[in-house]
mmCIF file of C-alpha atoms in Angstrom:
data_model
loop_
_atom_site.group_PDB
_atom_site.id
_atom_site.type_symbol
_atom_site.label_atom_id
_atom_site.label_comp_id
_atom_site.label_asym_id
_atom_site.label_seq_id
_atom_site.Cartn_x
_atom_site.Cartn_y
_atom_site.Cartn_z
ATOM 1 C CA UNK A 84 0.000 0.000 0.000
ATOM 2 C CA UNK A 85 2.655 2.343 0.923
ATOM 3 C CA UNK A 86 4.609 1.876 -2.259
ATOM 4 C CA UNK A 87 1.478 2.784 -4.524
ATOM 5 C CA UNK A 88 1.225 6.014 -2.740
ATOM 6 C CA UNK A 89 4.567 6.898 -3.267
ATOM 7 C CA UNK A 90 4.305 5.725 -7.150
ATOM 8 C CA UNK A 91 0.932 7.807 -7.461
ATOM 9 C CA UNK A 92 2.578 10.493 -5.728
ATOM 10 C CA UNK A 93 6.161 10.383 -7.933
ATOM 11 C CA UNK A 94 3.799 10.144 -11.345
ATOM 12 C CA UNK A 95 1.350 13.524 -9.930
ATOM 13 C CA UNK A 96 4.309 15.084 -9.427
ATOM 14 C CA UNK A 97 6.296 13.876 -12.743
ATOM 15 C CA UNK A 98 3.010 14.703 -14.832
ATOM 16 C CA UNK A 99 0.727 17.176 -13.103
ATOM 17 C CA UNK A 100 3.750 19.466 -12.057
ATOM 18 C CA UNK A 101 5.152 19.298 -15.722
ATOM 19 C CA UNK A 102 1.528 19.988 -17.451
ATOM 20 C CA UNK A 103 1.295 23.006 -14.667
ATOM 21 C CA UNK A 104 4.871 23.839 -15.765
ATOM 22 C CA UNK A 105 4.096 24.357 -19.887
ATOM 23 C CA UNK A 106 0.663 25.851 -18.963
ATOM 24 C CA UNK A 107 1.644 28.246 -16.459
ATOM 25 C CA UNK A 108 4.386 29.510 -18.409
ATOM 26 C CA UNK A 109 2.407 29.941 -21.443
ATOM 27 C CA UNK A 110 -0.213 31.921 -19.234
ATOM 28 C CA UNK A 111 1.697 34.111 -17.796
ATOM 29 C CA UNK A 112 3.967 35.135 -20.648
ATOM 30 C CA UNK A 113 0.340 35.973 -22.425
ATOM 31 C CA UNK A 114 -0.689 37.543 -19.414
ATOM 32 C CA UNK A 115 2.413 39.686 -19.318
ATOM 33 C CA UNK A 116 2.105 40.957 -23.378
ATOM 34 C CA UNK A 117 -1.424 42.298 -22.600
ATOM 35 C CA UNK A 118 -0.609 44.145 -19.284
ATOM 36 C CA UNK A 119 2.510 45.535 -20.945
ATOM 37 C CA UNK A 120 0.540 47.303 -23.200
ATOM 38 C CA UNK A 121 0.678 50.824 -23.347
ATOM 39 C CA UNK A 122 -3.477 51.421 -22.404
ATOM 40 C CA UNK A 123 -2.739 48.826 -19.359
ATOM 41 C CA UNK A 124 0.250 50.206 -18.312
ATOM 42 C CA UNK A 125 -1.654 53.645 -17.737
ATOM 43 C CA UNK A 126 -3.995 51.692 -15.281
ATOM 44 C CA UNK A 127 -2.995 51.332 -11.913
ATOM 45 C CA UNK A 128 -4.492 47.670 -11.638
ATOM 46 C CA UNK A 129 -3.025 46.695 -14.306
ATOM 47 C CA UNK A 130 0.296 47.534 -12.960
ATOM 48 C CA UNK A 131 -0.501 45.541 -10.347
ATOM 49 C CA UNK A 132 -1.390 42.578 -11.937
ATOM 50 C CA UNK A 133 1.473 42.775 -14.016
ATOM 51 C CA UNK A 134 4.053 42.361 -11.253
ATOM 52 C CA UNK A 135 1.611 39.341 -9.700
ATOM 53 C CA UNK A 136 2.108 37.722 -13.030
ATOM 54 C CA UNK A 137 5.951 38.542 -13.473
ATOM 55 C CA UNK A 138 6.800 37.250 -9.934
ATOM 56 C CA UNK A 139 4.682 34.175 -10.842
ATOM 57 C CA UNK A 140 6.700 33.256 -13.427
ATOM 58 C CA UNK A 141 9.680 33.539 -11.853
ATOM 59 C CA UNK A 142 8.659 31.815 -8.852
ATOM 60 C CA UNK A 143 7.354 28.790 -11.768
ATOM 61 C CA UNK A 144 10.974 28.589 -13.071
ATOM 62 C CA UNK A 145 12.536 28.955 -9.944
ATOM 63 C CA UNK A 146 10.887 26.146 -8.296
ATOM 64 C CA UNK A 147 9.175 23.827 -10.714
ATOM 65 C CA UNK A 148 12.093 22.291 -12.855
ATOM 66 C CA UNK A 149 13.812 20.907 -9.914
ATOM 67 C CA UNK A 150 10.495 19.938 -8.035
ATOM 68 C CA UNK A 151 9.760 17.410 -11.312
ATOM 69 C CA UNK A 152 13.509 16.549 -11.654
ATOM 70 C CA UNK A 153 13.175 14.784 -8.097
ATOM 71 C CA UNK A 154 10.358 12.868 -8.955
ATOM 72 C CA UNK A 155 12.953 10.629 -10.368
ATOM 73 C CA UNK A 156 15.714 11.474 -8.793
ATOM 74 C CA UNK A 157 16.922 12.881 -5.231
ATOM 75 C CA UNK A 158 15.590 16.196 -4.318
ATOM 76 C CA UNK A 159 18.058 18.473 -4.171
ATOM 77 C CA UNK A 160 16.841 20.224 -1.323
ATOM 78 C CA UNK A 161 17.357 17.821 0.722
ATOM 79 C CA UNK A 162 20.787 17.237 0.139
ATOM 80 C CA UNK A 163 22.195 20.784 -0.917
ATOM 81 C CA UNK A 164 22.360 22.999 2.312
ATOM 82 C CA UNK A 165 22.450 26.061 -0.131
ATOM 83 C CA UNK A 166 20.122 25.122 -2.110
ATOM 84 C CA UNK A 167 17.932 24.446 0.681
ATOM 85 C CA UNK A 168 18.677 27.888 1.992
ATOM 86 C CA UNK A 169 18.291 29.779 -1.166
ATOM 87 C CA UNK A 170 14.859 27.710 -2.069
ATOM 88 C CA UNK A 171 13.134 28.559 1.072
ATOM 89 C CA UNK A 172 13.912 32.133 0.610
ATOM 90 C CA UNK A 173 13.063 32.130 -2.879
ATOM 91 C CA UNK A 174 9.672 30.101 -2.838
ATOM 92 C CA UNK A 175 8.288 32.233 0.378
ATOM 93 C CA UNK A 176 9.397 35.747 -0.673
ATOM 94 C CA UNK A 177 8.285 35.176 -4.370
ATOM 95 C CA UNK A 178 4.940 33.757 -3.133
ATOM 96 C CA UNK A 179 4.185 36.522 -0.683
ATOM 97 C CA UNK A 180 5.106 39.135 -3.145
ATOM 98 C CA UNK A 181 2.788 37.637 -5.687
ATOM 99 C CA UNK A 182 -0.044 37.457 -2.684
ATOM 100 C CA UNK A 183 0.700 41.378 -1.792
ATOM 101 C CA UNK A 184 0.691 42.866 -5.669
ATOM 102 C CA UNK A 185 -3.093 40.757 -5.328
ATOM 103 C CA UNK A 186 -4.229 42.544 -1.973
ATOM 104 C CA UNK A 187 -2.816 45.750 -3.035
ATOM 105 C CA UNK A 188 -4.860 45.492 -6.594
ATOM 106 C CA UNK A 189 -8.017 44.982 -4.381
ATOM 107 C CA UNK A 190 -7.304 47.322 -2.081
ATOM 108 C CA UNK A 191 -6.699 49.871 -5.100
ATOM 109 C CA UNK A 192 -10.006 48.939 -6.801
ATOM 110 C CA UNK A 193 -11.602 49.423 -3.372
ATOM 111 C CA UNK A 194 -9.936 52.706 -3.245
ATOM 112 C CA UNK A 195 -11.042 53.706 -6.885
ATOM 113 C CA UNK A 196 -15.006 53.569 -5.979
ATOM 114 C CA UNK A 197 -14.485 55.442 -2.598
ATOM 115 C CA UNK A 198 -16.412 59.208 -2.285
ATOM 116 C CA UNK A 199 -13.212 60.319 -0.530
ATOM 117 C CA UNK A 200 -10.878 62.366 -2.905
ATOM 118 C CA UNK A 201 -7.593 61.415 -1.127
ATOM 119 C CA UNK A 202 -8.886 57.955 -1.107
ATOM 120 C CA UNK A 203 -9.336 57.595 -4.724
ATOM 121 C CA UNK A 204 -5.582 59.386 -4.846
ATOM 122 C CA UNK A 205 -4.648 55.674 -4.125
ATOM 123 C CA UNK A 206 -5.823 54.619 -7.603
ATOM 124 C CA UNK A 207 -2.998 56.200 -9.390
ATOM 125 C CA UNK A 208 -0.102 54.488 -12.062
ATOM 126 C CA UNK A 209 2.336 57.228 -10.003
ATOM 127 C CA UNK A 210 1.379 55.837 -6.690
ATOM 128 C CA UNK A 211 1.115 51.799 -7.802
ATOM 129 C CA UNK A 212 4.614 52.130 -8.569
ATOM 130 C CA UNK A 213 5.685 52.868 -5.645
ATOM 131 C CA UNK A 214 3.943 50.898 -3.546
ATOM 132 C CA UNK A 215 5.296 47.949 -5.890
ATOM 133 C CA UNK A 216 8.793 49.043 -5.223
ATOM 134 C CA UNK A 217 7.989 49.190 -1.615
ATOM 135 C CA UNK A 218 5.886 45.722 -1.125
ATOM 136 C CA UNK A 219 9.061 44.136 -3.433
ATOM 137 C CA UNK A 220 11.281 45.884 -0.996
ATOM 138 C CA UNK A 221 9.791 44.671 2.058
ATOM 139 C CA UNK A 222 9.469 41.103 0.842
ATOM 140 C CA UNK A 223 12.520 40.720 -0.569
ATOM 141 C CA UNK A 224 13.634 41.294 3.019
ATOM 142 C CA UNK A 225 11.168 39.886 5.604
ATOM 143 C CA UNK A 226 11.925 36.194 4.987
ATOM 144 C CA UNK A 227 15.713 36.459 5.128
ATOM 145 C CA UNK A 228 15.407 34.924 8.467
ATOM 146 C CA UNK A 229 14.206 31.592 6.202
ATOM 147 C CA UNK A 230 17.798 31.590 4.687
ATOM 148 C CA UNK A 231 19.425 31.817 8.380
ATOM 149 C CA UNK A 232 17.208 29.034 10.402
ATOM 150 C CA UNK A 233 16.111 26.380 7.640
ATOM 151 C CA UNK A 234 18.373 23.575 7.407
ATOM 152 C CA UNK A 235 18.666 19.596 6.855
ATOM 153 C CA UNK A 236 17.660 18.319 9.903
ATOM 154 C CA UNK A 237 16.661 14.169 9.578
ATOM 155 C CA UNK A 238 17.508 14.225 5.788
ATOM 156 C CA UNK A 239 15.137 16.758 5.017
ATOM 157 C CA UNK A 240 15.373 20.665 4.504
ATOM 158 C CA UNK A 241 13.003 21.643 7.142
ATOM 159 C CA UNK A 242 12.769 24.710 9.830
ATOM 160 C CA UNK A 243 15.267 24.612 12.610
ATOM 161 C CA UNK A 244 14.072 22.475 15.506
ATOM 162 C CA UNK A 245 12.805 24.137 18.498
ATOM 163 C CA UNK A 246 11.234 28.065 18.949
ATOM 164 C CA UNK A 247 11.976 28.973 15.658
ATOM 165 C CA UNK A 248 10.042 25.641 14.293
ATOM 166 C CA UNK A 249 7.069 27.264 16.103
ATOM 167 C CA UNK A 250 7.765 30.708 14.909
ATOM 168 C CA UNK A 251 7.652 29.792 11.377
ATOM 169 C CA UNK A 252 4.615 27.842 11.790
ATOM 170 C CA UNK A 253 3.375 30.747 12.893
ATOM 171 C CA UNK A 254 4.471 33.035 10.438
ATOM 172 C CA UNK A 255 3.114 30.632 7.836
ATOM 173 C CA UNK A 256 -0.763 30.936 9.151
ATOM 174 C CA UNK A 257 -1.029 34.354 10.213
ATOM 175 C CA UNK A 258 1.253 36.175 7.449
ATOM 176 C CA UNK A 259 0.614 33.439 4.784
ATOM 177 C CA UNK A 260 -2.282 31.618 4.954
ATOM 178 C CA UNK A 261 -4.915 34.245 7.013
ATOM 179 C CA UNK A 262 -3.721 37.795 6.037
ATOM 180 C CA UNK A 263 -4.030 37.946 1.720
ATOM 181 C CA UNK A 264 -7.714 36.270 1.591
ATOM 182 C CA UNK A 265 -9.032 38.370 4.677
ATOM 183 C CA UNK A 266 -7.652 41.673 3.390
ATOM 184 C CA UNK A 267 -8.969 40.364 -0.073
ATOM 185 C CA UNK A 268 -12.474 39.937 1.220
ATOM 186 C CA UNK A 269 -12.379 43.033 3.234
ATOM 187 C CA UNK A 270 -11.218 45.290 0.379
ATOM 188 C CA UNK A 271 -13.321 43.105 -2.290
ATOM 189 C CA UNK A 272 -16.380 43.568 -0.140
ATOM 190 C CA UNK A 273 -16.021 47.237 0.140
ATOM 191 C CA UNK A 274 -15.133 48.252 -3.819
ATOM 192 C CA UNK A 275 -18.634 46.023 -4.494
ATOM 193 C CA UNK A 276 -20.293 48.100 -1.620
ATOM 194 C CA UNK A 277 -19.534 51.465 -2.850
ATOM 195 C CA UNK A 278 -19.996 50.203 -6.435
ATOM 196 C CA UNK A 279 -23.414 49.491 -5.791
ATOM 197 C CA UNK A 280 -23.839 53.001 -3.996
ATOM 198 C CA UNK A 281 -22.232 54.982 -7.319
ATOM 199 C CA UNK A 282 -24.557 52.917 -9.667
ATOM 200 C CA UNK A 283 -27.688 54.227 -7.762
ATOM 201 C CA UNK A 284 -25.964 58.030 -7.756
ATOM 202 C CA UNK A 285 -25.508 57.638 -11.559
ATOM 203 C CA UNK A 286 -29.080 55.977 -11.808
ATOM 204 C CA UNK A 287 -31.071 58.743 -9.950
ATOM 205 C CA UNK A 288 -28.687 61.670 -11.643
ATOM 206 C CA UNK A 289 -29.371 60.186 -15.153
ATOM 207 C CA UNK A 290 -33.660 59.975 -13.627
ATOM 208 C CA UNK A 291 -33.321 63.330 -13.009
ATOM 209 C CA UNK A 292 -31.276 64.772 -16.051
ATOM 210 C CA UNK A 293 -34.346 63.408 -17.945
ATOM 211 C CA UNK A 294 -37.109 64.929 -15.697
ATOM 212 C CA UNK A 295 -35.583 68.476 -16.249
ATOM 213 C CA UNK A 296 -35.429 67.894 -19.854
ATOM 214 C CA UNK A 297 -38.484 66.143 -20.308
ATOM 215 C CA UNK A 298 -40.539 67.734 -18.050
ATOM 216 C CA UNK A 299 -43.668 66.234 -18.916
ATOM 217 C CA UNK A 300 -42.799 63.011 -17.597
ATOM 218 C CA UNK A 301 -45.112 61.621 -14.798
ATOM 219 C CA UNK A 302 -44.035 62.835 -11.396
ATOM 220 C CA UNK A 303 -46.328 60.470 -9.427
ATOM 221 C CA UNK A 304 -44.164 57.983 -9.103
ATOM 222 C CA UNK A 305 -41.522 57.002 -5.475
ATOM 223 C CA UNK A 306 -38.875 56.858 -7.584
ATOM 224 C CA UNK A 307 -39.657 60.304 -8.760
ATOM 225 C CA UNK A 308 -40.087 61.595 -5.321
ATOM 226 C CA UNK A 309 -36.274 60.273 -4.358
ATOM 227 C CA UNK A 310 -35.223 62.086 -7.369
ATOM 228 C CA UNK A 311 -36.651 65.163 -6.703
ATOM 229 C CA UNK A 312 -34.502 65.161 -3.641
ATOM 230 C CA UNK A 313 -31.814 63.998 -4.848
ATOM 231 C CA UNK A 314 -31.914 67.014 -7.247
ATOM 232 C CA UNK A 315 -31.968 69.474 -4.680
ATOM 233 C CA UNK A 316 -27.942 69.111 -4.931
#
């Protein structure tokens, strides 16, 4: 029983990582020609997007090739103390830079349908950029502490026993597992909230542009009523 689970798992990971592999690539490089565009570019999603999709590729390329090579082979991680440093760092910095660029692009569209001027100032090409530079700055340096503590402990390239053990497994629910979809559903929530406000403005200003230009229109109606308040600014 135990050596058909370890075949199935040697061919998913021989076949399903390699079809991921091709695919993935393919995606992303497609993905990347349409946000580099010159109408995307100009849109601060967009830029967003675009440096999700560029760190996923690199994080495909980084990690996949050797991940199927040791489906027949040794894994090198587990045999290669730098490599087992250096993939650590690599696989959780690249993966929590590709999380951030997706919060920040929610919080940005969340920011886009707010009422609040300086709010909306967050939607901006000028200000995505930097808060790329600054989320790839950050994350580029937060898990350097990966690169210190992981090592091969019982033949396998694993967190260094003890506090730090619990620290990273930690780190890995709160930072990486709870964080991105909570802040995605908070910000998500919000841009549909204050979408659905801004279609009603636009709804009852369009009512009312009609009513003073086609004044014969019956006035008996609710709806009516809320518009002629709503005119009264």
């Amino acid at each position: 029983m135990a050596a058909n689970l370890v075949e199935a798992q040697r061919y998913m990971s021989l076949y399903g990582l390699s079809t991921f592999y091709i695919l993935g690539t393919i995606g992303n490089l497609l993905l990347i020609c349409i946000c580099l565009q010159s109408t995307h570019r100009k849109n601060s999603c967009s830029l967003y997007l675009l440096s999700a999709t560029i760190v996923n590729f690199i994080l495909i390329q980084c990690i996949l090739p050797l991940a199927i090579h040791s489906a027949n082979h040794p894994d090198p991680q587990n045999s290669s103390l730098i490599w087992c440093k250096i993939r650590s760092y690599l696989f959780n910095g690249l993966l929590m830079l590709y999380r951030w660029f997706k919060m920040a692009a929610c919080v940005d569209r969340a920011a886009m349908c707010s009422r609040n001027a300086r709010i909306r100032a967050f939607s901006d090409p000028c200000m995505a950029r930097r808060v790329i530079l600054g989320i790839t700055i950050v994350w580029l340096a937060i898990p350097i502490h990966l690169a210190v503590y992981f090592g091969i402990y019982w033949g396998r390239c694993i967190p260094e026993p003890g506090i730090y053990a619990q620290f990273f497994s930690a780190y890995s629910i709160i930072i990486s597992g709870w964080s991105p979809p909570i802040v995605m559903l908070i910000f998500g929530t919000n841009a549909y909230v204050n979408l659905k406000r801004v279609k009603k403005i636009y709804s009852l200003s369009l009512f009312c542009y009609n009513k003073i230009s086609f004044p014969f229109v019956d006035s008996s109606t609710n709806y009516t009523n809320k518009c002629n308040h709503k005119c009264q600014w």
